[in-house]
Amino acid sequence: MNVYDSARMADVLAPLGYGLVDEAAAADMIILNTCHIREKAAEKVYSDLGRVRQLKAAKEKTGGRMIVAVAGCVAQAEGAEILARAPFVDMVFGPQTYHRLPEMVARAHRSGDKVLDTDFPTEPKFDFLPGQASPARAAGAGAAFLTVQEGCDKFCTFCVVPYTRGAEYSRPVAGVVAEAERLAALGAREITLLGQNVNNYHGDGPGGGAWGLGRLIAEIAGIDGVERIRYTTSYPADMDDELIAAHRDVAKLMPFLHLPAQSGSDRVLKAMNRRHTADDYRRLAERLRRARPDIGLASDFIVGFPGETEADFADTLGLIDDVGFVQAYSFKYSPRPGTPAAAIADQIADPVKDERLALLQEKINVRQRAFNRDCVGRVMAVLFDRAGRAPGQLVGRSPYMQAVHADAPATALGTIRRLRVTAGLANSLAGELVADAAAGERGSA
Ligand code: SF4
């Protein structure tokens, strides 16, 4: 979502004459768009700011001017503290106010005032963002993000998002569809719909009444040029029948779903304030597979949540065995200041967390390697989205989000091509182009 927000900031700033530069030292403005999810997020931002301070000082020495801004969730959480600890920073603003960038820049320029804007405004920022996309967004080589929902009311006890991104908000359907059409016209073949709780999308429909995500996906699938649709990140308890049916009925919806389980222990899930049990998750996985038999499921797991016992951890490994994830992100629990879980007394010792994480990752890796190997010989539709390291090579994404390397002409960048998979490696695939027809088949072929 920060990638999307950064692109939208570029859209907002383009009419003021700002464009992207390759070297930070050459910039008239540097915006650090920060994420609060990672561990010690604030300290990392202050350390980055140390480097930015030197760039600003060097620019001023030659008579230039540089505006320094901190945006995003660390800005939201730290607020005025950033201006106190890093007085050379000109602007601090949270994820919900960047549509006000033109006035902030004007204030910073006009009076040299420090700008602090960490409101959760009543006006949705999307109403104020420009209709036109700046060249920054057009450069996405065939894939684009589109935020349809923001914020979260779930308050999982380990998570800062409800405090930094604010309450759940869904954009109206018309604005989302218009943006998807613009992205398709700019060359986006794949659109990933974003939201912290994207599957709880309930945007106002054109004829009144709220639309769910399944209906929105079907609408976007009707846009010329859009060949692939994904959505992330989903909350298991919010998967409704309409969305599951979309996996059956909408061929452009990719057969891959990131659906974070977090744990396989009901006791831990309860302590996390998740609203599903391990069996709920198993049933959900079955329903999704009935709707789309070739779907690949991915998850996030937190190991070493406060109070997690060996038996709890064994339940998580059991869930992994039962569901058969094709990919997972796994993390050691680490406390986030201000969240309820950080205050739980029964924190797990680091060596225990390390051991559990290694076991869990090995289990996931075995499965991921087997899945990649099973892809060998298959013909897949791959969206080439970047140049490879070797000359003449491009890298793309399979329907299952695997990185795929292949020799391909530069003209294939930003297009979907059919590839035969020739090797399944630990973290990627290798393939060769099949004929020259663009792939329009159902996802995984
Ligand atoms: S549902 Fe996701 S974003 Fe919301 S509190 Fe839980 S982990 Fe955080």
Coordinates of C-alpha atoms and ligand atoms in Angstrom, one line a residue:
M1 CA 0.0 0.0 0.0
N2 CA 2.9 2.3 0.6
V3 CA 4.0 1.8 -3.0
Y4 CA 0.5 2.8 -4.1
D5 CA 0.5 5.8 -1.7
S6 CA 3.9 6.9 -3.0
A7 CA 2.7 6.8 -6.6
R8 CA -0.3 8.9 -5.6
M9 CA 1.9 11.4 -3.9
A10 CA 3.7 11.8 -7.2
D11 CA 0.4 12.3 -8.9
V12 CA -0.5 15.1 -6.4
L13 CA 2.9 16.7 -6.8
A14 CA 3.1 16.5 -10.6
P15 CA 1.0 19.6 -11.3
L16 CA 3.3 21.6 -8.9
G17 CA 6.2 20.8 -11.2
Y18 CA 7.7 17.9 -9.2
G19 CA 8.9 14.8 -11.0
L20 CA 10.8 11.8 -9.9
V21 CA 14.7 11.9 -9.9
D22 CA 17.1 9.0 -9.9
E23 CA 19.5 10.4 -7.3
A24 CA 18.3 11.6 -3.9
A25 CA 21.1 14.2 -3.9
A26 CA 19.5 15.9 -6.9
A27 CA 16.1 16.1 -5.3
D28 CA 14.3 19.3 -4.4
M29 CA 12.1 17.3 -2.1
I30 CA 12.7 14.0 -0.3
I31 CA 9.7 12.1 1.1
L32 CA 10.3 9.1 3.4
N33 CA 7.1 7.1 3.1
T34 CA 7.4 4.9 6.2
C35 CA 5.9 1.7 7.3
H36 CA 5.2 0.9 11.0
I37 CA 4.8 -2.8 10.6
R38 CA 8.5 -3.7 10.7
E39 CA 10.4 -4.0 14.0
K40 CA 12.0 -0.9 15.4
A41 CA 10.4 1.1 12.6
A42 CA 10.8 4.5 14.2
E43 CA 14.5 4.0 14.9
K44 CA 15.1 2.9 11.3
V45 CA 13.4 6.1 10.1
Y46 CA 15.6 8.3 12.4
S47 CA 18.7 6.5 11.1
D48 CA 17.6 7.1 7.4
L49 CA 16.9 10.7 8.3
G50 CA 20.6 11.0 9.4
R51 CA 21.6 10.3 5.8
V52 CA 18.9 12.7 4.4
R53 CA 20.2 15.5 6.7
Q54 CA 23.6 15.3 5.0
L55 CA 22.0 15.5 1.6
K56 CA 20.0 18.5 2.6
A57 CA 23.1 20.2 4.1
A58 CA 25.1 19.6 0.9
K59 CA 22.3 21.0 -1.2
E60 CA 22.0 24.1 0.9
K61 CA 25.8 24.7 0.8
T62 CA 25.5 25.1 -2.9
G63 CA 22.6 27.6 -2.5
G64 CA 19.9 25.0 -3.3
R65 CA 16.8 24.1 -1.3
M66 CA 15.5 20.7 -0.3
I67 CA 12.2 20.0 1.5
V68 CA 12.4 16.9 3.7
A69 CA 9.1 15.1 4.6
V70 CA 8.3 12.1 6.6
A71 CA 5.0 10.4 5.6
G72 CA 3.2 7.2 6.3
C73 CA 2.5 5.2 9.5
V74 CA 5.7 6.1 11.4
A75 CA 4.9 9.8 10.8
Q76 CA 1.3 9.1 12.1
A77 CA 2.6 7.4 15.2
E78 CA 5.5 9.7 16.0
G79 CA 4.0 13.0 14.9
A80 CA 5.7 16.1 16.5
E81 CA 8.4 13.9 18.0
I82 CA 10.0 13.7 14.5
L83 CA 10.2 17.5 14.2
A84 CA 11.7 17.6 17.7
R85 CA 14.3 14.9 17.1
A86 CA 15.1 15.9 13.5
P87 CA 14.6 19.7 13.2
F88 CA 15.7 19.8 9.6
V89 CA 12.5 17.9 8.6
D90 CA 10.0 20.3 7.1
M91 CA 6.8 18.2 6.9
V92 CA 5.3 15.3 8.8
F93 CA 2.1 13.8 7.6
G94 CA 0.2 10.6 8.0
P95 CA -1.3 8.2 5.4
Q96 CA -4.7 9.9 5.4
T97 CA -3.6 13.5 4.6
Y98 CA -1.3 13.3 1.6
H99 CA -4.0 14.7 -0.7
R100 CA -3.2 18.0 1.1
L101 CA 0.4 18.0 -0.1
P102 CA 0.0 21.1 -2.3
E103 CA -1.0 23.3 0.7
M104 CA 1.7 21.7 2.9
V105 CA 4.4 22.4 0.2
A106 CA 3.1 25.9 -0.2
R107 CA 3.3 26.5 3.6
A108 CA 6.8 25.0 3.8
H109 CA 7.9 27.2 0.9
R110 CA 6.1 30.4 1.8
S111 CA 7.0 30.8 5.5
G112 CA 9.4 28.1 6.2
D113 CA 6.8 26.8 8.7
K114 CA 7.1 23.3 9.9
V115 CA 4.0 21.3 8.8
L116 CA 2.5 18.6 10.9
D117 CA -0.6 16.9 9.6
T118 CA -1.5 13.6 11.3
D119 CA -5.3 14.1 11.3
F120 CA -7.8 11.4 10.4
P121 CA -9.8 13.8 8.2
T122 CA -13.5 13.4 7.8
E123 CA -13.1 14.0 4.0
P124 CA -11.8 10.9 2.3
K125 CA -8.5 11.7 0.6
F126 CA -9.5 9.8 -2.5
D127 CA -12.1 12.5 -3.3
F128 CA -9.2 15.0 -3.6
L129 CA -6.6 12.9 -5.5
P130 CA -6.1 13.9 -9.1
G131 CA -7.9 11.9 -11.8
Q132 CA -4.8 11.8 -13.9
A133 CA -1.9 9.5 -13.1
S134 CA 1.6 10.9 -13.2
P135 CA 4.3 9.1 -15.3
A136 CA 5.4 7.4 -12.1
R137 CA 2.3 5.2 -12.3
A138 CA 2.5 4.5 -16.0
A139 CA 6.0 3.1 -15.5
G140 CA 4.7 0.0 -13.7
A141 CA 5.4 -2.4 -16.5
G142 CA 2.0 -4.0 -16.8
A143 CA 1.2 -4.3 -13.1
A144 CA -0.5 -1.7 -10.9
F145 CA -1.8 -1.4 -7.4
L146 CA -5.2 0.1 -6.7
T147 CA -6.3 0.9 -3.1
V148 CA -10.0 0.2 -2.7
Q149 CA -10.2 0.0 1.1
E150 CA -8.2 1.4 3.9
G151 CA -7.9 1.1 7.7
C152 CA -8.9 -1.6 10.0
D153 CA -11.4 -2.1 12.9
K154 CA -10.3 -5.6 13.8
F155 CA -7.7 -4.6 16.5
C156 CA -5.6 -7.8 16.4
T157 CA -3.6 -7.5 19.6
F158 CA -0.2 -7.5 17.9
C159 CA -0.9 -5.0 15.2
V160 CA -0.5 -1.2 14.9
V161 CA -2.5 -0.7 11.7
P162 CA -5.8 0.4 13.4
Y163 CA -3.9 3.1 15.2
T164 CA -1.9 4.4 12.2
R165 CA -4.3 3.9 9.3
G166 CA -7.5 4.6 11.2
A167 CA -11.0 3.1 10.8
E168 CA -12.1 1.0 7.9
Y169 CA -13.2 3.0 4.8
S170 CA -14.2 1.6 1.4
R171 CA -14.0 3.8 -1.7
P172 CA -17.2 4.1 -3.8
V173 CA -17.3 1.8 -6.7
A174 CA -17.4 4.5 -9.4
G175 CA -14.1 6.0 -8.3
V176 CA -12.4 2.6 -8.2
V177 CA -13.7 1.6 -11.6
A178 CA -12.6 4.9 -13.1
E179 CA -9.2 4.5 -11.7
A180 CA -8.9 0.9 -13.0
E181 CA -9.9 2.1 -16.4
R182 CA -7.2 4.8 -16.3
L183 CA -4.6 2.2 -15.2
A184 CA -5.6 -0.1 -18.0
A185 CA -5.3 2.7 -20.5
L186 CA -1.8 3.4 -19.2
G187 CA -0.9 -0.2 -19.9
A188 CA -1.7 -2.1 -16.7
R189 CA -2.6 -5.7 -17.5
E190 CA -2.7 -6.8 -13.9
I191 CA -4.4 -4.9 -11.2
T192 CA -4.0 -5.7 -7.5
L193 CA -6.8 -4.4 -5.4
L194 CA -5.4 -3.3 -2.0
G195 CA -6.8 -2.8 1.5
Q196 CA -5.8 -3.7 5.0
N197 CA -9.0 -5.7 5.1
V198 CA -9.7 -5.7 1.4
N199 CA -12.2 -8.5 1.5
N200 CA -14.4 -6.4 3.9
Y201 CA -14.8 -4.0 1.0
H202 CA -18.3 -2.5 1.0
G203 CA -18.1 0.6 -1.3
D204 CA -21.2 2.5 -2.3
G205 CA -22.5 1.1 -5.6
P206 CA -23.6 3.4 -8.5
G207 CA -27.3 2.6 -8.0
G208 CA -27.1 2.9 -4.2
G209 CA -26.4 0.0 -1.8
A210 CA -23.0 -1.3 -0.9
W211 CA -21.0 -3.7 -3.2
G212 CA -18.9 -6.4 -1.8
L213 CA -15.4 -7.2 -3.2
G214 CA -16.7 -10.2 -5.3
R215 CA -19.0 -7.9 -7.2
L216 CA -16.3 -5.2 -7.6
I217 CA -13.9 -7.8 -9.0
A218 CA -16.5 -8.9 -11.6
E219 CA -17.0 -5.3 -12.7
I220 CA -13.3 -4.7 -13.0
A221 CA -12.9 -7.9 -15.0
G222 CA -15.1 -6.3 -17.6
I223 CA -12.6 -3.5 -18.3
D224 CA -10.8 -3.8 -21.7
G225 CA -7.1 -4.4 -21.2
V226 CA -7.3 -5.8 -17.7
E227 CA -6.2 -9.4 -17.9
R228 CA -5.5 -10.3 -14.3
I229 CA -6.9 -9.3 -11.0
R230 CA -5.6 -10.0 -7.5
Y231 CA -6.5 -8.7 -4.1
T232 CA -4.6 -8.4 -0.8
T233 CA -4.7 -8.6 2.2
S234 CA -7.7 -10.6 3.3
Y235 CA -9.1 -11.4 6.7
P236 CA -10.3 -15.0 7.0
A237 CA -13.6 -14.2 8.8
D238 CA -14.5 -11.7 6.1
M239 CA -14.5 -14.1 3.2
D240 CA -18.1 -14.1 2.0
D241 CA -20.0 -16.4 -0.5
E242 CA -19.9 -13.8 -3.2
L243 CA -16.1 -13.5 -3.1
I244 CA -15.6 -17.2 -3.0
A245 CA -18.0 -17.5 -6.0
A246 CA -15.8 -14.9 -7.8
H247 CA -12.9 -17.3 -7.6
R248 CA -15.1 -19.8 -9.5
D249 CA -16.7 -17.4 -12.0
V250 CA -14.2 -14.7 -12.8
A251 CA -11.5 -16.2 -15.0
K252 CA -9.3 -13.1 -14.7
L253 CA -9.1 -13.5 -10.9
M254 CA -5.8 -15.2 -10.3
P255 CA -5.8 -18.6 -8.6
F256 CA -3.6 -17.4 -5.7
L257 CA -4.8 -16.0 -2.5
H258 CA -2.9 -14.6 0.4
L259 CA -5.1 -15.3 3.4
P260 CA -3.2 -14.8 6.7
A261 CA -4.0 -17.5 9.3
Q262 CA -1.3 -16.2 11.8
S263 CA -1.6 -19.3 14.0
G264 CA -3.1 -22.8 14.0
S265 CA -3.9 -22.7 17.8
D266 CA -7.4 -21.6 18.8
R267 CA -6.0 -20.4 22.1
V268 CA -3.4 -18.2 20.5
L269 CA -5.9 -17.0 17.8
K270 CA -8.2 -15.9 20.7
A271 CA -5.3 -14.1 22.4
M272 CA -4.5 -12.4 19.1
N273 CA -8.2 -11.3 18.9
R274 CA -8.6 -13.0 15.5
R275 CA -12.1 -13.9 14.7
H276 CA -11.6 -17.3 13.3
T277 CA -10.5 -20.7 14.7
A278 CA -8.1 -23.1 13.0
D279 CA -11.1 -25.3 11.9
D280 CA -12.8 -22.2 10.4
Y281 CA -9.7 -21.7 8.4
R282 CA -9.6 -25.3 7.2
R283 CA -13.2 -25.1 6.1
L284 CA -12.6 -21.9 4.3
A285 CA -9.7 -23.4 2.5
E286 CA -11.9 -26.3 1.4
R287 CA -14.6 -24.0 0.2
L288 CA -12.1 -22.0 -1.9
R289 CA -10.7 -25.2 -3.4
R290 CA -14.2 -26.3 -4.3
A291 CA -14.7 -23.0 -6.1
R292 CA -11.3 -23.0 -7.8
P293 CA -9.6 -26.4 -7.5
D294 CA -6.2 -25.0 -8.7
I295 CA -6.1 -22.2 -6.2
G296 CA -2.8 -21.8 -4.3
L297 CA -3.1 -20.4 -0.7
A298 CA -0.5 -18.4 1.1
S299 CA -0.4 -17.2 4.6
D300 CA 1.4 -15.2 7.3
F301 CA 2.4 -16.8 10.5
I302 CA 3.6 -15.3 13.8
V303 CA 5.6 -17.7 16.0
G304 CA 6.3 -17.1 19.6
F305 CA 3.2 -15.0 20.3
P306 CA 3.1 -14.3 24.1
G307 CA 2.0 -17.4 25.9
E308 CA 2.4 -19.7 22.9
T309 CA 3.2 -23.2 24.2
E310 CA 4.8 -26.1 22.4
A311 CA 1.3 -27.6 21.9
D312 CA 0.1 -24.3 20.4
F313 CA 3.0 -24.3 18.0
A314 CA 2.4 -27.9 17.1
D315 CA -1.2 -26.9 16.2
T316 CA 0.2 -24.3 13.8
L317 CA 2.4 -26.9 12.1
G318 CA -0.7 -29.1 11.9
L319 CA -2.6 -26.4 10.1
I320 CA 0.2 -26.0 7.7
D321 CA 0.1 -29.7 6.9
D322 CA -3.6 -29.8 6.5
V323 CA -4.0 -26.7 4.3
G324 CA -0.8 -27.2 2.2
F325 CA 0.2 -23.6 1.6
V326 CA 2.2 -22.9 -1.5
Q327 CA 3.9 -19.9 0.2
A328 CA 4.0 -18.2 3.6
Y329 CA 5.6 -15.3 5.3
S330 CA 6.6 -16.1 8.8
F331 CA 7.8 -13.9 11.6
K332 CA 9.0 -14.1 15.2
Y333 CA 6.6 -12.1 17.3
S334 CA 8.1 -8.8 18.3
P335 CA 6.2 -6.3 20.4
R336 CA 4.9 -3.1 18.9
P337 CA 4.6 -0.2 21.3
G338 CA 1.1 0.6 22.3
T339 CA -0.4 -2.7 21.3
P340 CA -2.1 -5.0 23.9
A341 CA 0.1 -8.0 23.2
A342 CA 3.2 -5.9 24.0
A343 CA 1.9 -5.7 27.6
I344 CA 1.3 -9.4 28.1
A345 CA 3.7 -10.7 30.8
D346 CA 4.3 -14.1 29.3
Q347 CA 6.7 -13.1 26.4
I348 CA 8.5 -16.0 24.8
A349 CA 12.3 -16.2 25.0
D350 CA 14.1 -15.4 21.7
P351 CA 16.0 -18.7 21.3
V352 CA 12.6 -20.5 21.5
K353 CA 11.2 -18.2 18.9
D354 CA 14.2 -18.8 16.7
E355 CA 13.8 -22.6 17.0
R356 CA 10.1 -22.5 16.2
L357 CA 10.6 -20.1 13.3
A358 CA 13.3 -22.4 11.7
L359 CA 11.0 -25.4 12.1
L360 CA 8.0 -23.6 10.6
Q361 CA 10.0 -22.2 7.7
E362 CA 11.5 -25.5 6.8
K363 CA 8.0 -27.0 6.6
I364 CA 6.9 -24.2 4.4
N365 CA 10.0 -24.3 2.2
V366 CA 9.6 -28.1 1.6
R367 CA 6.1 -27.5 0.4
Q368 CA 7.1 -24.4 -1.7
R369 CA 10.0 -26.3 -3.4
A370 CA 7.7 -29.2 -4.2
F371 CA 5.1 -26.8 -5.7
N372 CA 7.7 -25.1 -7.8
R373 CA 9.0 -28.5 -9.0
D374 CA 5.5 -29.6 -9.9
C375 CA 5.2 -26.6 -12.2
V376 CA 8.0 -28.0 -14.4
G377 CA 6.6 -28.8 -17.9
R378 CA 3.4 -26.8 -17.4
V379 CA 2.6 -23.8 -19.6
M380 CA 1.9 -20.7 -17.6
A381 CA 0.8 -17.2 -18.4
V382 CA 3.5 -14.9 -17.1
L383 CA 3.4 -11.1 -16.9
F384 CA 6.9 -9.8 -17.5
D385 CA 7.4 -6.8 -15.1
R386 CA 11.1 -6.2 -15.0
A387 CA 14.4 -6.8 -16.7
G388 CA 16.5 -9.8 -15.5
R389 CA 20.1 -9.6 -14.5
A390 CA 21.4 -11.5 -17.5
P391 CA 21.3 -9.7 -20.9
G392 CA 18.2 -10.6 -22.9
Q393 CA 16.4 -12.0 -19.8
L394 CA 13.2 -10.8 -18.4
V395 CA 11.5 -11.6 -15.1
G396 CA 7.8 -12.0 -14.6
R397 CA 5.1 -13.3 -12.3
S398 CA 3.2 -16.5 -12.7
P399 CA -0.4 -16.7 -11.7
Y400 CA 0.9 -17.9 -8.4
M401 CA 3.2 -15.0 -7.9
Q402 CA 6.3 -17.1 -8.5
A403 CA 9.1 -15.1 -10.1
V404 CA 9.8 -16.6 -13.5
H405 CA 13.0 -15.9 -15.4
A406 CA 13.1 -16.4 -19.2
D407 CA 15.0 -15.2 -22.3
A408 CA 12.5 -12.8 -23.9
P409 CA 12.6 -9.7 -26.1
A410 CA 12.5 -6.3 -24.4
T411 CA 9.2 -5.7 -26.2
A412 CA 7.6 -8.4 -24.0
L413 CA 8.0 -6.2 -20.9
G414 CA 4.6 -5.3 -19.5
T415 CA 2.9 -8.0 -21.5
I416 CA 1.5 -11.5 -20.6
R417 CA 3.2 -14.3 -22.5
R418 CA 2.9 -18.1 -22.4
L419 CA 5.9 -19.9 -21.0
R420 CA 6.8 -23.5 -20.6
V421 CA 8.4 -24.0 -17.1
T422 CA 11.8 -25.6 -17.5
A423 CA 13.0 -25.5 -13.9
G424 CA 11.5 -25.2 -10.5
L425 CA 13.9 -23.6 -8.1
A426 CA 13.6 -22.9 -4.4
N427 CA 12.3 -19.4 -4.8
S428 CA 11.6 -19.0 -8.5
L429 CA 11.0 -20.7 -11.8
A430 CA 12.8 -20.7 -15.2
G431 CA 10.9 -20.9 -18.4
E432 CA 10.9 -20.5 -22.2
L433 CA 8.5 -18.7 -24.4
V434 CA 5.9 -20.8 -26.1
A435 CA 4.9 -19.7 -29.6
D436 CA 4.3 -15.9 -29.7
A437 CA 0.7 -15.6 -28.8
A438 CA -0.2 -13.4 -25.8
A439 CA -1.7 -15.5 -23.1
G440 CA -5.3 -14.9 -22.4
E441 CA -6.1 -18.3 -20.9
R442 CA -7.5 -19.0 -17.5
G443 CA -4.7 -18.2 -15.2
S444 CA -2.5 -21.2 -14.7
A445 CA -3.3 -23.1 -17.9
Ligands
SF4_1 S1 -6.9 -7.5 10.5 FE1 -4.8 -7.1 9.7 S2 -4.6 -4.9 9.7 FE2 -6.3 -5.3 11.0 S3 -5.5 -5.4 13.1 FE3 -5.5 -7.5 12.3 S4 -3.5 -7.8 11.4 FE4 -3.8 -5.6 11.7

